[in-house]
XYZ file of C-alpha atoms in Angstrom:
377
model
C -19.410 -10.869 32.208
C -18.123 -7.585 33.594
C -20.340 -4.995 35.322
C -18.891 -2.093 33.331
C -16.730 -0.818 36.232
C -13.912 -3.064 34.980
C -13.510 -5.066 31.791
C -11.178 -7.421 29.980
C -8.688 -6.041 27.482
C -6.411 -7.855 25.048
C -2.733 -6.876 25.308
C 0.398 -7.471 23.244
C 3.773 -7.392 25.008
C 7.161 -7.728 23.295
C 9.944 -8.522 25.749
C 13.568 -7.499 25.210
C 14.336 -11.219 25.037
C 12.367 -11.428 21.765
C 9.383 -13.221 23.282
C 5.956 -11.941 22.243
C 3.212 -12.421 24.816
C -0.519 -12.026 24.142
C -2.840 -12.001 27.153
C -6.034 -10.623 28.687
C -5.952 -8.171 31.587
C -8.691 -6.730 33.801
C -8.730 -2.931 33.489
C -10.875 -0.291 35.250
C -13.356 1.705 33.156
C -12.711 5.435 33.785
C -15.571 7.816 34.566
C -16.407 9.806 31.409
C -15.471 13.499 31.257
C -18.104 16.046 30.114
C -17.440 15.424 26.406
C -16.961 11.637 26.663
C -19.069 8.487 26.430
C -18.652 4.920 27.723
C -19.183 2.331 24.991
C -19.808 -1.383 25.511
C -17.697 -2.756 22.655
C -19.651 -5.355 20.679
C -17.687 -5.633 17.420
C -14.098 -4.906 16.381
C -12.451 -6.306 13.239
C -9.013 -7.899 12.993
C -7.464 -5.809 10.201
C -3.939 -6.282 8.779
C -3.048 -2.984 10.513
C -4.160 -4.533 13.834
C -2.075 -7.644 13.194
C 0.973 -5.404 12.750
C 0.732 -4.455 16.434
C -0.835 -7.665 17.751
C 1.709 -10.135 16.347
C 3.854 -8.332 13.745
C 6.279 -10.694 12.001
C 6.409 -13.124 14.979
C 6.493 -16.830 14.099
C 2.984 -17.857 15.153
C 3.354 -21.381 13.706
C 5.463 -22.217 16.766
C 3.310 -20.257 19.273
C 2.518 -21.873 22.630
C -0.542 -21.544 24.862
C -0.539 -21.376 28.676
C -2.607 -19.689 31.395
C -6.213 -20.772 32.013
C -9.193 -21.365 29.736
C -10.704 -18.000 30.748
C -7.393 -16.096 30.775
C -5.157 -17.689 28.118
C -1.591 -16.543 27.468
C 0.028 -17.019 24.062
C 3.794 -16.783 23.559
C 5.791 -16.743 20.320
C 9.252 -15.743 19.154
C 9.966 -12.534 17.227
C 12.635 -12.916 14.485
C 15.934 -11.288 15.399
C 15.930 -9.095 12.266
C 12.545 -7.614 13.238
C 13.679 -6.828 16.793
C 16.010 -4.069 15.559
C 12.967 -2.073 14.376
C 10.942 -2.532 17.559
C 13.038 -1.095 20.370
C 10.420 1.552 21.154
C 7.879 -1.065 22.234
C 10.061 -3.395 24.340
C 8.503 -4.458 27.668
C 5.317 -2.404 27.163
C 1.928 -4.087 27.486
C 0.058 -2.498 24.554
C -3.714 -2.531 23.906
C -4.802 -3.499 20.376
C -7.683 -2.777 17.970
C -7.986 0.337 15.785
C -11.748 0.564 15.298
C -15.011 -0.914 16.472
C -18.656 -0.379 17.334
C -20.974 -0.885 20.281
C -23.641 0.603 22.544
C -23.248 3.786 24.606
C -23.922 2.834 28.252
C -22.602 5.960 29.993
C -22.177 9.637 29.116
C -20.608 12.841 30.414
C -22.616 15.950 31.185
C -22.450 17.661 27.758
C -25.559 17.664 25.573
C -23.650 15.952 22.749
C -22.580 13.118 25.070
C -26.030 12.675 26.656
C -27.676 12.565 23.215
C -25.744 9.358 22.457
C -27.005 7.379 25.498
C -28.312 3.978 24.379
C -27.250 4.586 20.762
C -25.215 2.209 18.615
C -22.018 3.979 17.568
C -18.896 3.227 15.587
C -15.589 4.474 16.953
C -11.896 5.020 16.310
C -9.054 5.545 18.744
C -7.217 2.283 19.434
C -7.579 -0.212 22.320
C -10.829 -1.604 20.867
C -10.189 -5.237 21.821
C -11.675 -4.422 25.202
C -15.089 -4.778 26.819
C -15.606 -1.078 27.646
C -14.079 1.963 25.991
C -14.279 5.622 27.068
C -14.005 8.016 24.125
C -14.501 11.658 23.239
C -17.761 12.363 21.400
C -15.782 13.481 18.315
C -14.253 9.991 18.005
C -17.591 8.188 17.743
C -20.180 8.273 14.985
C -23.831 7.491 15.622
C -24.898 4.693 13.302
C -28.074 5.018 11.212
C -31.232 3.424 12.629
C -31.276 -0.334 12.035
C -27.486 -0.635 11.764
C -25.914 -3.245 14.053
C -22.522 -3.004 15.751
C -21.236 -5.674 13.333
C -22.466 -3.562 10.381
C -20.609 -0.519 11.686
C -17.469 -2.134 13.131
C -15.318 -1.660 10.015
C -16.504 1.884 9.282
C -13.123 3.600 9.449
C -9.956 1.794 8.319
C -11.084 0.080 5.109
C -13.778 2.552 3.924
C -11.657 5.652 4.497
C -8.579 3.927 3.052
C -10.531 3.055 -0.111
C -11.921 6.609 -0.369
C -8.451 7.954 0.437
C -7.057 6.101 -2.565
C -9.512 7.664 -5.023
C -9.037 11.087 -3.378
C -5.238 10.759 -3.659
C -5.631 9.752 -7.314
C -7.632 12.922 -8.037
C -5.425 15.245 -5.987
C -2.283 13.992 -7.756
C -3.829 14.341 -11.237
C -4.155 10.680 -12.203
C -7.325 9.458 -13.896
C -7.433 5.735 -13.015
C -5.733 3.414 -10.547
C -4.314 -0.051 -9.880
C -4.877 -2.064 -6.691
C -3.173 -5.281 -5.547
C -4.542 -8.045 -3.282
C -7.703 -6.693 -4.826
C -10.269 -9.285 -3.694
C -9.934 -8.274 -0.025
C -12.749 -6.540 1.889
C -10.977 -3.259 1.134
C -10.550 -4.209 -2.524
C -14.236 -4.988 -2.905
C -15.135 -1.600 -1.384
C -12.736 0.134 -3.770
C -14.417 -1.577 -6.731
C -17.845 -0.427 -5.580
C -16.599 3.164 -5.180
C -14.941 3.160 -8.607
C -18.000 1.643 -10.327
C -20.254 4.216 -8.649
C -17.922 7.158 -9.367
C -16.961 6.086 -12.911
C -13.245 5.565 -12.153
C -11.124 3.048 -14.088
C -9.688 0.412 -11.735
C -7.232 -2.368 -12.568
C -7.433 -5.173 -9.997
C -4.449 -7.492 -9.457
C -5.256 -10.833 -7.775
C -3.373 -14.112 -7.286
C -5.929 -16.751 -8.279
C -8.967 -17.447 -10.432
C -11.129 -17.736 -7.265
C -10.190 -14.167 -6.274
C -10.872 -12.947 -9.828
C -14.337 -14.559 -9.666
C -15.149 -12.653 -6.430
C -14.480 -9.349 -8.210
C -16.196 -10.226 -11.491
C -19.334 -11.065 -9.468
C -19.519 -7.514 -8.070
C -19.020 -5.942 -11.505
C -15.251 -5.386 -11.752
C -14.200 -4.858 -15.375
C -10.403 -5.176 -15.262
C -9.070 -8.116 -13.218
C -5.610 -9.595 -13.894
C -4.080 -12.665 -12.250
C -0.419 -12.285 -11.227
C -0.001 -16.092 -11.217
C -0.913 -16.362 -14.951
C 1.780 -16.686 -17.611
C 0.138 -13.821 -19.498
C 0.155 -11.480 -16.464
C 2.384 -8.712 -17.877
C 0.502 -8.630 -21.189
C -2.878 -8.660 -19.419
C -1.779 -5.893 -17.041
C -0.365 -3.739 -19.838
C -3.554 -4.079 -21.913
C -5.692 -3.052 -18.906
C -3.419 -0.045 -18.314
C -3.707 1.038 -21.950
C -7.503 0.852 -21.715
C -7.840 2.672 -18.386
C -4.856 5.041 -18.516
C -4.037 4.159 -14.882
C -0.749 5.711 -13.707
C -1.081 5.354 -9.920
C -1.122 2.100 -7.940
C -1.784 1.129 -4.331
C 0.115 -2.003 -3.367
C -0.823 -4.097 -0.322
C 1.908 -6.693 -1.002
C 5.013 -4.541 -0.505
C 7.751 -7.143 -0.923
C 9.067 -8.810 -4.075
C 8.800 -7.640 -7.698
C 5.151 -6.623 -8.061
C 5.644 -2.840 -7.646
C 8.389 -2.996 -10.272
C 6.196 -5.019 -12.643
C 3.388 -2.458 -12.300
C 5.727 0.458 -13.115
C 7.167 -1.480 -16.084
C 3.697 -2.228 -17.455
C 2.714 1.447 -16.977
C 5.802 2.474 -18.988
C 5.018 0.014 -21.795
C 1.418 1.276 -21.865
C 2.612 4.916 -22.023
C 5.026 4.149 -24.877
C 2.277 2.466 -26.899
C 0.466 5.768 -27.167
C 3.560 8.040 -27.237
C 3.876 10.481 -30.139
C 7.690 10.445 -30.160
C 10.591 8.382 -28.810
C 12.638 9.497 -25.798
C 15.804 7.711 -24.702
C 14.928 8.650 -21.090
C 11.638 6.790 -21.245
C 8.161 8.264 -21.387
C 7.434 11.578 -19.690
C 4.260 10.096 -18.145
C 4.643 10.147 -14.349
C 3.944 6.769 -12.736
C 3.630 6.183 -8.993
C 3.228 3.144 -6.733
C 2.162 3.687 -3.130
C 2.971 0.771 -0.838
C 0.386 0.683 1.954
C 0.688 -2.911 3.206
C 3.193 -5.671 3.898
C 1.547 -8.963 2.952
C 5.036 -9.910 1.735
C 7.746 -8.925 4.225
C 10.629 -9.375 1.775
C 12.499 -6.342 0.368
C 10.821 -4.398 -2.435
C 12.758 -5.171 -5.643
C 12.889 -2.521 -8.364
C 14.237 -3.540 -11.780
C 14.441 -0.062 -13.268
C 13.067 -0.685 -16.734
C 10.469 2.089 -16.600
C 12.258 5.300 -17.554
C 12.955 8.123 -15.126
C 9.500 9.599 -14.481
C 8.320 7.483 -11.557
C 8.065 7.256 -7.799
C 7.576 4.643 -5.090
C 6.504 5.677 -1.599
C 4.490 4.742 1.424
C 0.837 5.640 1.975
C -0.865 5.635 5.351
C -4.411 6.639 6.225
C -3.750 8.849 9.260
C -1.257 11.262 7.593
C -3.572 11.446 4.555
C -6.508 12.487 6.784
C -4.367 15.036 8.640
C -3.382 16.486 5.281
C -6.935 16.948 3.944
C -8.309 18.521 7.136
C -11.531 18.267 9.211
C -14.041 19.488 6.599
C -12.955 16.911 4.013
C -12.783 14.168 6.664
C -16.380 15.043 7.600
C -17.465 14.708 3.964
C -15.831 11.276 3.628
C -17.258 10.077 6.971
C -20.729 11.135 5.885
C -20.421 9.111 2.699
C -19.353 6.036 4.693
C -22.306 6.421 7.091
C -24.816 6.688 4.251
C -23.421 3.666 2.335
C -22.499 1.349 5.247
C -24.755 -1.491 4.105
C -23.925 -1.171 0.396
C -20.583 0.210 -0.809
C -18.884 -0.214 2.555
C -20.402 -3.498 3.747
C -17.844 -5.841 5.352
C -18.075 -9.623 5.462
C -16.658 -11.744 8.271
C -15.978 -15.459 8.316
C -16.027 -15.791 12.100
C -17.036 -13.857 15.230
C -14.892 -14.625 18.293
C -14.755 -13.527 21.933
C -11.580 -12.060 23.452
C -10.717 -15.497 24.833
C -11.359 -17.165 21.464
C -9.157 -14.562 19.763
C -6.290 -16.109 21.765
C -7.086 -19.656 20.645
C -4.159 -21.105 18.663
C -6.457 -22.570 15.989
C -8.072 -19.158 15.381
C -4.703 -17.373 15.406
C -3.436 -19.807 12.741
C -6.265 -18.645 10.447
C -6.324 -14.875 10.980
C -2.517 -14.519 11.175
C -2.310 -15.682 7.541
C -4.044 -12.444 6.435
C -5.744 -14.512 3.724
C -8.399 -13.049 1.419
C -11.858 -14.124 2.580
C -10.774 -14.985 6.152
C -11.718 -11.855 8.096
C -12.410 -12.209 11.837
C -14.559 -9.993 14.039
C -14.027 -9.803 17.803
C -17.039 -9.292 20.080
C -15.393 -8.542 23.455
C -18.754 -8.942 25.229
C -19.589 -12.290 23.622
């Protein structure tokens, strides 16, 4: 275990040759500035957004392990097609981990920094798969009394993404929404928000087991994309809810197109008059994930009033400004153990995060297989 002066950090390096290398390095812990704190990181989730940087589309099924037991090195090959998009990161050893939580063990001279000494805080700012992290006071949030680091580790990405979806829905004048890969941690949070706020939500899942997860927490509209009746089920749910905006975690394949088509059919069912250009109801699908890396296929059978675009949390937050961000953060803090509770299947150390058997599980990005890293385990 480190003394706090230096600590282990997990790094991802993509070489120009196409070889991806994951390793641990010993890094010094900087002295905190006046408005900074030193946090002993005790919990950091492995989110799909983290996997994008950690491994991306590399073929981890053929990954190899070397190095020592304490300092393992994992190597894998990046597909040639993906390399064309990644020139900006060639030969750079990059730290990983968007968010986390831990205990403040050092503080700068400002009153705000000193007030956090010994407190459990959640934090955002990257490089969280590390034993010690120095951050500005504004990038940490003191957790309520009785909240553990594990409770607060996933306070930012999923909760604010889920709230961002309902905020986007309201700001763009839609009244209900659709979500894919809906049984995920994020999907369960979104259901709890929508139930609490009285928002219609159509959940798209890929199996009966995933549907059962959502029904158990009170979801009303759950449709299975693997069922023969999928398009009919989806259309009926859209008629009932009036949902005209969707957030799609899948990205590739035909699902975005199917959602827009079902929205168009639903709009035409309640249309007062026929239009050869399709309904004048505006339909939008935001793609915010890439669980399927294939191209997005659009079979344009949904009129001309539609849009498909990307949605990302950081630009959304920049757009709404500090006051609104503060309001959303406050809601997350007050509902961390209820609406925004996260569930993990396994807690691993930094070394265990580089175990091939663990990588094989978390690299699949499967629903119900969420890992938490405790760098000081």
